[in-house]
PDB file of C-alpha atoms in Angstrom:
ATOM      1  CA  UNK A 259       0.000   0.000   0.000  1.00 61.00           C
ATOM      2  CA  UNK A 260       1.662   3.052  -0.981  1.00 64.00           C
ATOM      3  CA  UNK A 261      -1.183   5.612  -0.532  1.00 92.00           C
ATOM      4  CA  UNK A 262      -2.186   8.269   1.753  1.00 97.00           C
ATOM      5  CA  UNK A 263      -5.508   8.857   2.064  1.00 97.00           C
ATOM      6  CA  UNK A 264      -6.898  11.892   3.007  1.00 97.00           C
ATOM      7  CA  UNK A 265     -10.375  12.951   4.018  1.00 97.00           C
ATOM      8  CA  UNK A 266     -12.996  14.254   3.356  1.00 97.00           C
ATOM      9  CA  UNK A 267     -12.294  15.160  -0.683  1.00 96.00           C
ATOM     10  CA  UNK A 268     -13.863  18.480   0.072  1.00 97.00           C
ATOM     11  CA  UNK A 269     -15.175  20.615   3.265  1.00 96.00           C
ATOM     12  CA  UNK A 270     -17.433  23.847   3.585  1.00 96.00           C
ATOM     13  CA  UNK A 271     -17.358  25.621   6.313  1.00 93.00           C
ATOM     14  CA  UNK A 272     -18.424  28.558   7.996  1.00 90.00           C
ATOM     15  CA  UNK A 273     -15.876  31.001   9.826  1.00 89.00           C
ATOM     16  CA  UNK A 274     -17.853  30.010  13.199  1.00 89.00           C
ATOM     17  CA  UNK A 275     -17.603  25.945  12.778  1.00 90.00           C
ATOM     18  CA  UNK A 276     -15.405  23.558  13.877  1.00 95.00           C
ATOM     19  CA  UNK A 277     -14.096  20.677  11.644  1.00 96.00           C
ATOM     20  CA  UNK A 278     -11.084  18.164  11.322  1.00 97.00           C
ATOM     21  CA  UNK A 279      -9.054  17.223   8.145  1.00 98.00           C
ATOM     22  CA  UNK A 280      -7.730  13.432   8.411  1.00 98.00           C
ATOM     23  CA  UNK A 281      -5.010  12.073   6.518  1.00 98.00           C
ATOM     24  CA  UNK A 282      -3.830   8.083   7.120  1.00 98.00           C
ATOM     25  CA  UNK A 283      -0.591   6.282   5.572  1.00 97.00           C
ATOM     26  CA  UNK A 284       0.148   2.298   6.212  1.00 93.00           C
ATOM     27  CA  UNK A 285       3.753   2.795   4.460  1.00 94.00           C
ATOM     28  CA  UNK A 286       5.196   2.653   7.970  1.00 94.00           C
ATOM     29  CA  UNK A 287       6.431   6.003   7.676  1.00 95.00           C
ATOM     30  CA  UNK A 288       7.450   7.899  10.361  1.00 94.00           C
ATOM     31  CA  UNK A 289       7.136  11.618   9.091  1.00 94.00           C
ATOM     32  CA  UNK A 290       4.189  13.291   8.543  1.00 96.00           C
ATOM     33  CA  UNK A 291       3.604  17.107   7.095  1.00 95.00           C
ATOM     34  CA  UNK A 292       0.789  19.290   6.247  1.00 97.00           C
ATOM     35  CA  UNK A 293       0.846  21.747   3.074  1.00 96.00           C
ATOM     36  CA  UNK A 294      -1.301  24.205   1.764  1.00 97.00           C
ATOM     37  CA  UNK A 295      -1.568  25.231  -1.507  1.00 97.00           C
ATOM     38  CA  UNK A 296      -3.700  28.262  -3.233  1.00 96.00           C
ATOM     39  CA  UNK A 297      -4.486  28.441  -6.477  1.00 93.00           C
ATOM     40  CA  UNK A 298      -1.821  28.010  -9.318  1.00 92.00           C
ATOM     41  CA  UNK A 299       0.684  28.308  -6.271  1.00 94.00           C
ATOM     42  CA  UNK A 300       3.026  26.060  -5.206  1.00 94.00           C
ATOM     43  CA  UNK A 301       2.469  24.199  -1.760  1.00 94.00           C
ATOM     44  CA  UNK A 302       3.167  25.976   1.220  1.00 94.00           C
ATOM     45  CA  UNK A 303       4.681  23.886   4.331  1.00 93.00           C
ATOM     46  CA  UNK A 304       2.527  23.984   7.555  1.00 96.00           C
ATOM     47  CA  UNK A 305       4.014  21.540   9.495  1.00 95.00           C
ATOM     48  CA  UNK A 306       6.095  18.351  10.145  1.00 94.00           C
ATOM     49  CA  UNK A 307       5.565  15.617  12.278  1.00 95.00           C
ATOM     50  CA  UNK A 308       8.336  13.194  13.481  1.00 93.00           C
ATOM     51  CA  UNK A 309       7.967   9.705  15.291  1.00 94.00           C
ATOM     52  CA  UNK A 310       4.354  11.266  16.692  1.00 96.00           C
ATOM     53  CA  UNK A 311       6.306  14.784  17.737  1.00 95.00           C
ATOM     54  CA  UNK A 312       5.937  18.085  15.910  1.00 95.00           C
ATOM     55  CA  UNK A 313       9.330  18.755  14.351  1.00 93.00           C
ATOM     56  CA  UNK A 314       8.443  22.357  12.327  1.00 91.00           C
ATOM     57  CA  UNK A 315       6.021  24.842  12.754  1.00 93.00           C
ATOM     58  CA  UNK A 316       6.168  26.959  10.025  1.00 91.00           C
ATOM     59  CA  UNK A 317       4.222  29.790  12.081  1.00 92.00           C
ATOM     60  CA  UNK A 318       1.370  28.879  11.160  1.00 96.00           C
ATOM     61  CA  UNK A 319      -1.436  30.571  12.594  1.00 96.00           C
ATOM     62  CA  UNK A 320      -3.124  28.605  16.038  1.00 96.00           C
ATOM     63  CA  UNK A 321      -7.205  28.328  14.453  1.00 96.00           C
ATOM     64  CA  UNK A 322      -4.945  25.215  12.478  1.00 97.00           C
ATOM     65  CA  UNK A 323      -4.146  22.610  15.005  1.00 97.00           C
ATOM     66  CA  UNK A 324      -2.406  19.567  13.938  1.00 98.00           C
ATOM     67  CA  UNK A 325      -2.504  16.489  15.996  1.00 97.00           C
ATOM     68  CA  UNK A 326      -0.326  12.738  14.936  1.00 97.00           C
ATOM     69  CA  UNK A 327      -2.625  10.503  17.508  1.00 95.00           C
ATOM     70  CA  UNK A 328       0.045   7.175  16.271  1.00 93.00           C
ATOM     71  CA  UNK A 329       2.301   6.912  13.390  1.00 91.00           C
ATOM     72  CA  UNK A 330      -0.406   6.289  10.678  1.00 96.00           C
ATOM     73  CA  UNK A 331      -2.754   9.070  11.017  1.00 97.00           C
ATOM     74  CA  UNK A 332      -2.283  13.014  11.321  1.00 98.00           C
ATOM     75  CA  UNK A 333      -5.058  15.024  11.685  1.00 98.00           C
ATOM     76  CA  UNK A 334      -5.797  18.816  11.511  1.00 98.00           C
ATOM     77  CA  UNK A 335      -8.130  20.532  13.153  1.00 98.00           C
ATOM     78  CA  UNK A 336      -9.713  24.063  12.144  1.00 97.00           C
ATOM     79  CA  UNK A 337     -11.405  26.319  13.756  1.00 95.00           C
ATOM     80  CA  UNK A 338     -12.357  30.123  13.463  1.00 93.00           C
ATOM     81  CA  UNK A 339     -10.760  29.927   9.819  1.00 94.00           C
ATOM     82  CA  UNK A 340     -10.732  33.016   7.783  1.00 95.00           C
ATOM     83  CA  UNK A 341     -12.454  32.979   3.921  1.00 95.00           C
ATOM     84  CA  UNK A 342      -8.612  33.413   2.740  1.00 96.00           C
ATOM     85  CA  UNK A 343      -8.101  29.812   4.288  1.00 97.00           C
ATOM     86  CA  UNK A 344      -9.902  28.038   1.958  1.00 97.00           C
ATOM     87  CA  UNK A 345      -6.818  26.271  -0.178  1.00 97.00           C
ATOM     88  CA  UNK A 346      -5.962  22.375  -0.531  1.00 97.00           C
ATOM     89  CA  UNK A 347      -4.662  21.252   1.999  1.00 98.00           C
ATOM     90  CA  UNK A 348      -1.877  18.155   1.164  1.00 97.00           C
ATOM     91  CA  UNK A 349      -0.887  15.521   3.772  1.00 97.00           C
ATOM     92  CA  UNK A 350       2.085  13.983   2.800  1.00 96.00           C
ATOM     93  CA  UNK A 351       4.227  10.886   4.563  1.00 95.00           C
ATOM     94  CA  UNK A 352       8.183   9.898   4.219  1.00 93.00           C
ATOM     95  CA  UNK A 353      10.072   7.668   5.570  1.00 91.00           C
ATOM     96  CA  UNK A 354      12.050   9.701   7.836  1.00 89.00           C
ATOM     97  CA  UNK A 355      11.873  13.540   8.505  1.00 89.00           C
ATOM     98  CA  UNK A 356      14.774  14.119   5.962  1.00 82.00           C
ATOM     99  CA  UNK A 357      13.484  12.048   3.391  1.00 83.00           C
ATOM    100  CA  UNK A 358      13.363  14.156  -0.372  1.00 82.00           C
ATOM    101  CA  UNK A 359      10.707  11.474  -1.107  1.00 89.00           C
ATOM    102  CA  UNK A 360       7.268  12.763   0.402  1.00 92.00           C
ATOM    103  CA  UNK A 361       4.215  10.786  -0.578  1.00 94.00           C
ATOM    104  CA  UNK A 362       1.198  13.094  -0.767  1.00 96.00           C
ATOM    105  CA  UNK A 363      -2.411  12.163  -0.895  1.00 96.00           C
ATOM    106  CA  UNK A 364      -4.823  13.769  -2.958  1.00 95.00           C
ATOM    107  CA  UNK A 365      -5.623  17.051  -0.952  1.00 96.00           C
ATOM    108  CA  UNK A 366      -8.526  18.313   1.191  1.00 97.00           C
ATOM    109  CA  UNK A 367     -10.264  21.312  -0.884  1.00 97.00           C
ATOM    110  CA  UNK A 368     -11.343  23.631   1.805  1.00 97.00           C
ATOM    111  CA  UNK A 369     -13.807  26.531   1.093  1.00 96.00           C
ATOM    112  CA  UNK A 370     -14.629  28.819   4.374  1.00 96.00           C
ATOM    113  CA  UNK A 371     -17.542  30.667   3.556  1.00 93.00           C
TER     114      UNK A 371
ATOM    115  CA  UNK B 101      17.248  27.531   2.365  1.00 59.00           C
ATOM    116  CA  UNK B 102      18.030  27.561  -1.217  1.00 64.00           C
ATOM    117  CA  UNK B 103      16.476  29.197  -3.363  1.00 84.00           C
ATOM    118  CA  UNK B 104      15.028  27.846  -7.046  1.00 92.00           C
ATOM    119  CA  UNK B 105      14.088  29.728  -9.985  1.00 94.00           C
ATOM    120  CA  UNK B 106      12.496  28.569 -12.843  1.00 96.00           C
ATOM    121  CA  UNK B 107      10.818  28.708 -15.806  1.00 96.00           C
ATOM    122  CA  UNK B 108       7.322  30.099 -15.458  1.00 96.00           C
ATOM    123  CA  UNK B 109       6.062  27.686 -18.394  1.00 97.00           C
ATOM    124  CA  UNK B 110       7.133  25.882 -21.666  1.00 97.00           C
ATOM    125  CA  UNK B 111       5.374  24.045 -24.944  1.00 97.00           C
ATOM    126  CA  UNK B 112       6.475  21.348 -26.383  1.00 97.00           C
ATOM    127  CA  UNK B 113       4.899  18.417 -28.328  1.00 97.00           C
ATOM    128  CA  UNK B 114       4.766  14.944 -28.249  1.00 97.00           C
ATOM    129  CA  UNK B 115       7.644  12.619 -28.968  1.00 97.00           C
ATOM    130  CA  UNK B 116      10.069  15.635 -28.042  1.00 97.00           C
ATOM    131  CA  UNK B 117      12.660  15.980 -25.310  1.00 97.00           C
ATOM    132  CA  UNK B 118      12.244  18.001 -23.066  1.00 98.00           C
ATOM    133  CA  UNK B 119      14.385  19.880 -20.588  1.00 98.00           C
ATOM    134  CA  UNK B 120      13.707  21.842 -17.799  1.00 97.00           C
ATOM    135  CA  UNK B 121      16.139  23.988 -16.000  1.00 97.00           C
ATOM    136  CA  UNK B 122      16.376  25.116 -12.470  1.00 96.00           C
ATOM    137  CA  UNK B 123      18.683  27.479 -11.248  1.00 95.00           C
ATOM    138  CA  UNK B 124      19.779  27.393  -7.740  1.00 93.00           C
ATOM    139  CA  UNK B 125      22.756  29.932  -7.107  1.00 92.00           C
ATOM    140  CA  UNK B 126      22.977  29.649  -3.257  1.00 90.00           C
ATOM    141  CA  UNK B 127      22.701  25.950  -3.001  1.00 90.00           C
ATOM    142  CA  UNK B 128      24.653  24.744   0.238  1.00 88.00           C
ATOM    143  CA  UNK B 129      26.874  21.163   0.629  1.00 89.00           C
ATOM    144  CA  UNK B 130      24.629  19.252   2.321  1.00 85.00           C
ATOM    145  CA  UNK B 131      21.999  20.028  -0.422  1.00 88.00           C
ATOM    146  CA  UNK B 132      20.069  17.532  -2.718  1.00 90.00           C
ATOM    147  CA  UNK B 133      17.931  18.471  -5.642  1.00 93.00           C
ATOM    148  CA  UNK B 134      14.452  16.876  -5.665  1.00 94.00           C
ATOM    149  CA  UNK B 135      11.959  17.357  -8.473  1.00 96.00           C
ATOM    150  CA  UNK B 136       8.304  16.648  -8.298  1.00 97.00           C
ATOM    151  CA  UNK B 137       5.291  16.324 -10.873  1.00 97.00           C
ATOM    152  CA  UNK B 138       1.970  17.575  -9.964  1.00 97.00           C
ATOM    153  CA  UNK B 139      -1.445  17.346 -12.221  1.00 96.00           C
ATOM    154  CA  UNK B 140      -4.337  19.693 -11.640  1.00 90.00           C
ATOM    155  CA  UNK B 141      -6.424  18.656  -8.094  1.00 86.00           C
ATOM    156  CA  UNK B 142      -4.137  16.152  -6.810  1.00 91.00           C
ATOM    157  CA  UNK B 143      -0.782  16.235  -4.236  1.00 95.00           C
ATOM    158  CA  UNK B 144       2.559  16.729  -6.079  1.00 96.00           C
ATOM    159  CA  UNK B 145       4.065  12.821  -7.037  1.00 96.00           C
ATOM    160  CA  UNK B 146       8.446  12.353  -6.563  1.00 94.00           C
ATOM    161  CA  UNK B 147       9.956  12.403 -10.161  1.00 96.00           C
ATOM    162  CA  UNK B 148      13.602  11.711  -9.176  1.00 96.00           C
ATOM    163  CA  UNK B 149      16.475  13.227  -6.619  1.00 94.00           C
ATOM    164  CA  UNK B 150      20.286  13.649  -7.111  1.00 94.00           C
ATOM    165  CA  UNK B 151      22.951  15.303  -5.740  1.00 93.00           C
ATOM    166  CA  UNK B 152      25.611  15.505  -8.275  1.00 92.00           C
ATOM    167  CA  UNK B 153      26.371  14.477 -11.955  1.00 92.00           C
ATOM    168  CA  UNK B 154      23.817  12.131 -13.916  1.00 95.00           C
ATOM    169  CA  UNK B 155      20.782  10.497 -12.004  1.00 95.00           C
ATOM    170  CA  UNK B 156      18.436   8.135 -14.306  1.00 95.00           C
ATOM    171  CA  UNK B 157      15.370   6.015 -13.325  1.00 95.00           C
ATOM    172  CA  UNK B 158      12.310   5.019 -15.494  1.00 94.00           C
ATOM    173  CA  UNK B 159      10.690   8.083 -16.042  1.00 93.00           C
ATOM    174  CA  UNK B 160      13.392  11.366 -16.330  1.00 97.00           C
ATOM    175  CA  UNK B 161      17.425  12.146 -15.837  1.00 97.00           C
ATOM    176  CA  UNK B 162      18.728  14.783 -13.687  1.00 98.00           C
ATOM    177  CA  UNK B 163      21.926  16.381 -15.191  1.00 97.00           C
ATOM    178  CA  UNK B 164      23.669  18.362 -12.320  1.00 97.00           C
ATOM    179  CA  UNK B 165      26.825  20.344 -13.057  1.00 96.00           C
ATOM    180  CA  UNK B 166      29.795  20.305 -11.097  1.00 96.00           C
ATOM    181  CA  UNK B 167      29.332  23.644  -9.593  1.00 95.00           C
ATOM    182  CA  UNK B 168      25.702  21.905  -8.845  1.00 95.00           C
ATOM    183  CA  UNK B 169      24.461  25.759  -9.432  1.00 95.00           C
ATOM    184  CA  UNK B 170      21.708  24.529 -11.503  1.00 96.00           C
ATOM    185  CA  UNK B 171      19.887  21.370 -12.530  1.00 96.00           C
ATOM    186  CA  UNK B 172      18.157  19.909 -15.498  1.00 98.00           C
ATOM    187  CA  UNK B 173      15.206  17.513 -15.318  1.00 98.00           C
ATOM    188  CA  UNK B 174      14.784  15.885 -18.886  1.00 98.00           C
ATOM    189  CA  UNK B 175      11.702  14.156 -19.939  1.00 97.00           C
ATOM    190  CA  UNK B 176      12.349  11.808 -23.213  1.00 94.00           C
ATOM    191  CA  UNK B 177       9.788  11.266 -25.347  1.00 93.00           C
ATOM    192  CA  UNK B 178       6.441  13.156 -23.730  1.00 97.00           C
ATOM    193  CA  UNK B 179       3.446  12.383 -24.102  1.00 96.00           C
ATOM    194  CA  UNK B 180      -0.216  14.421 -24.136  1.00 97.00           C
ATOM    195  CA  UNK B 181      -0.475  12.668 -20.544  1.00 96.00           C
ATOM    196  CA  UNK B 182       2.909  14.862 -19.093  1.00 97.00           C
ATOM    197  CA  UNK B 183       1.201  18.174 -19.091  1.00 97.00           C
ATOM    198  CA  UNK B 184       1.475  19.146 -15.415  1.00 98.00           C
ATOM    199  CA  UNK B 185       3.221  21.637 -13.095  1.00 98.00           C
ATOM    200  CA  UNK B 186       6.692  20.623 -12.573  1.00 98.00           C
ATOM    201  CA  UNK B 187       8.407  21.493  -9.213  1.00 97.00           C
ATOM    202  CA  UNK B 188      12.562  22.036  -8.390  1.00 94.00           C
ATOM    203  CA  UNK B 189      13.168  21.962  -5.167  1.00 92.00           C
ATOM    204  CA  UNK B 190      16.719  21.929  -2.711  1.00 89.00           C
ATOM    205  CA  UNK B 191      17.377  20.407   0.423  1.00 84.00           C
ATOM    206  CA  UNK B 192      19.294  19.434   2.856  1.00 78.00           C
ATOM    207  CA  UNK B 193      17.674  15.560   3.048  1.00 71.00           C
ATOM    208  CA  UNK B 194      20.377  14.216   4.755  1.00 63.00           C
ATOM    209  CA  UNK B 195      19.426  15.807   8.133  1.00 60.00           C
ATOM    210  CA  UNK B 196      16.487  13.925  10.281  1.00 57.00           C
ATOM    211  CA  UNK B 197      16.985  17.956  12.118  1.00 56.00           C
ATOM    212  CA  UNK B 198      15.900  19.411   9.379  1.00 67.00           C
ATOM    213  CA  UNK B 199      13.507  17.718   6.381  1.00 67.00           C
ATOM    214  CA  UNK B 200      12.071  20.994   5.194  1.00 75.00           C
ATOM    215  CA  UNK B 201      11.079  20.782   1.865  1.00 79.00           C
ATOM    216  CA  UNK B 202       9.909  23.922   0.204  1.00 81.00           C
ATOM    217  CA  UNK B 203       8.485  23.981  -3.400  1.00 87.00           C
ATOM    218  CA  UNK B 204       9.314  26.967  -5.819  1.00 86.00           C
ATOM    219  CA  UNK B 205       7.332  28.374  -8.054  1.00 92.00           C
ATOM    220  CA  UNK B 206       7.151  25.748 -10.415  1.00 96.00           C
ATOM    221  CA  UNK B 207       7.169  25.127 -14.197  1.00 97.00           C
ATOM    222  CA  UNK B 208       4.224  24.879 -16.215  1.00 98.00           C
ATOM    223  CA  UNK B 209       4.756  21.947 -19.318  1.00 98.00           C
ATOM    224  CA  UNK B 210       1.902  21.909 -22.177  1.00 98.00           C
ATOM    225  CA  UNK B 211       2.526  19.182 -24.603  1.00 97.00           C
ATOM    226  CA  UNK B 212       0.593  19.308 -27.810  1.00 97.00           C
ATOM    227  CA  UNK B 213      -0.230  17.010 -30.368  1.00 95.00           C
TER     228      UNK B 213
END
């Protein structure tokens, strides 16, 4: 299995809502990362995860909270989001923080109306 | 962090070569050079990773100059089916303290008929 799966496909929110983006990898990798990507931009790192820790913040504002509950899922959570939030957001797995090989899953389109 | 500049787009048609060149002026030692492949709604998919000289698997080459300054991703033969976003990035893999993987702007291929 060399996918990551992310869910849901897409999510519409309001700024006022609460709601989670899931990714899950069985690759047994052990780094985990969260980009976000705008239209006809290139992705933007969030974060990275390492063995289950965060590893790099890349200031990304607190109404995004990730969370790496065991080595095969990474969530993010959202809340209070802005209407300039709404992007794809990619999960991606490697084998090690380090890796230049990142696997990413399809996105998460997120519109926050 | 390096940075990579590239072209903003190129044409070509199918059955041609192409190259794509990436210029990264301020690349540092410990520095690899990564380039990834990403089609409209879906996460950006490894192409191939080098550090110096020639690197060749099934689907491109990297040619890497001694100076490793810039790179050159070439595509033999495309197809209809290779018109995506093409992405250079640089760095330093080898670390497990650092990982951070940052795309640049990318370059747009269009292959016609």
């Amino acid at each position: 299995d060399t996918e990551v799966t992310q869910t849901p496909k897409h999510l519409v929110m309001g700024m006022t809502n609460k709601k989670s983006l899931k990714c899950e990898q069985h690759m047994g990798h052990r780094a985990m990362y969260w980009y976000k990507q705008k239209a006809k931009k290139p992705p933007e790192l969030m974060f990275v995860y390492s063995y289950e820790k965060l590893s790099i913040n890349e200031s990304v504002p607190s109404r995004f909270s990730p969370e790496c509950p065991n080595s095969s899922l990474l969530n993010l959570h959202l809340h209070a989001l802005q209407p300039e939030d709404s992007a794809l957001y990619l999960c991606a797995s490697s084998p090690y923080q380090g890796s230049g090989e990142l696997f990413f899953g399809e996105g998460s389109r997120l519109t926050v109306l | 962090l390096a940075k990579t500049t590239q072209p903003i787009s190129m044409d070509s048609y199918e059955g041609q070569e192409v190259n794509i060149t990436c210029s990264h002026n301020n690349i540092a030692t410990n520095d690899y050079i990564t380039w990834y492949q990403q089609f409209p709604s879906q996460g950006p998919r490894f192409i191939i990773q080098g550090y110096k000289t020639k690197v060749t698997n099934e689907v491109a080459s990297l040619f890497i100059p001694a100076d490793r300054k810039s790179s050159t991703l070439s595509l033999p033969r495309v197809s209809l089916s290779d018109t995506a976003v093409y992405y250079c990035l640089v760095g330093d893999i080898g670390s497990s303290n650092t990982g951070k993987l940052i795309f640049g702007q990318g370059t747009t291929l269009q292959v016609k008929p």
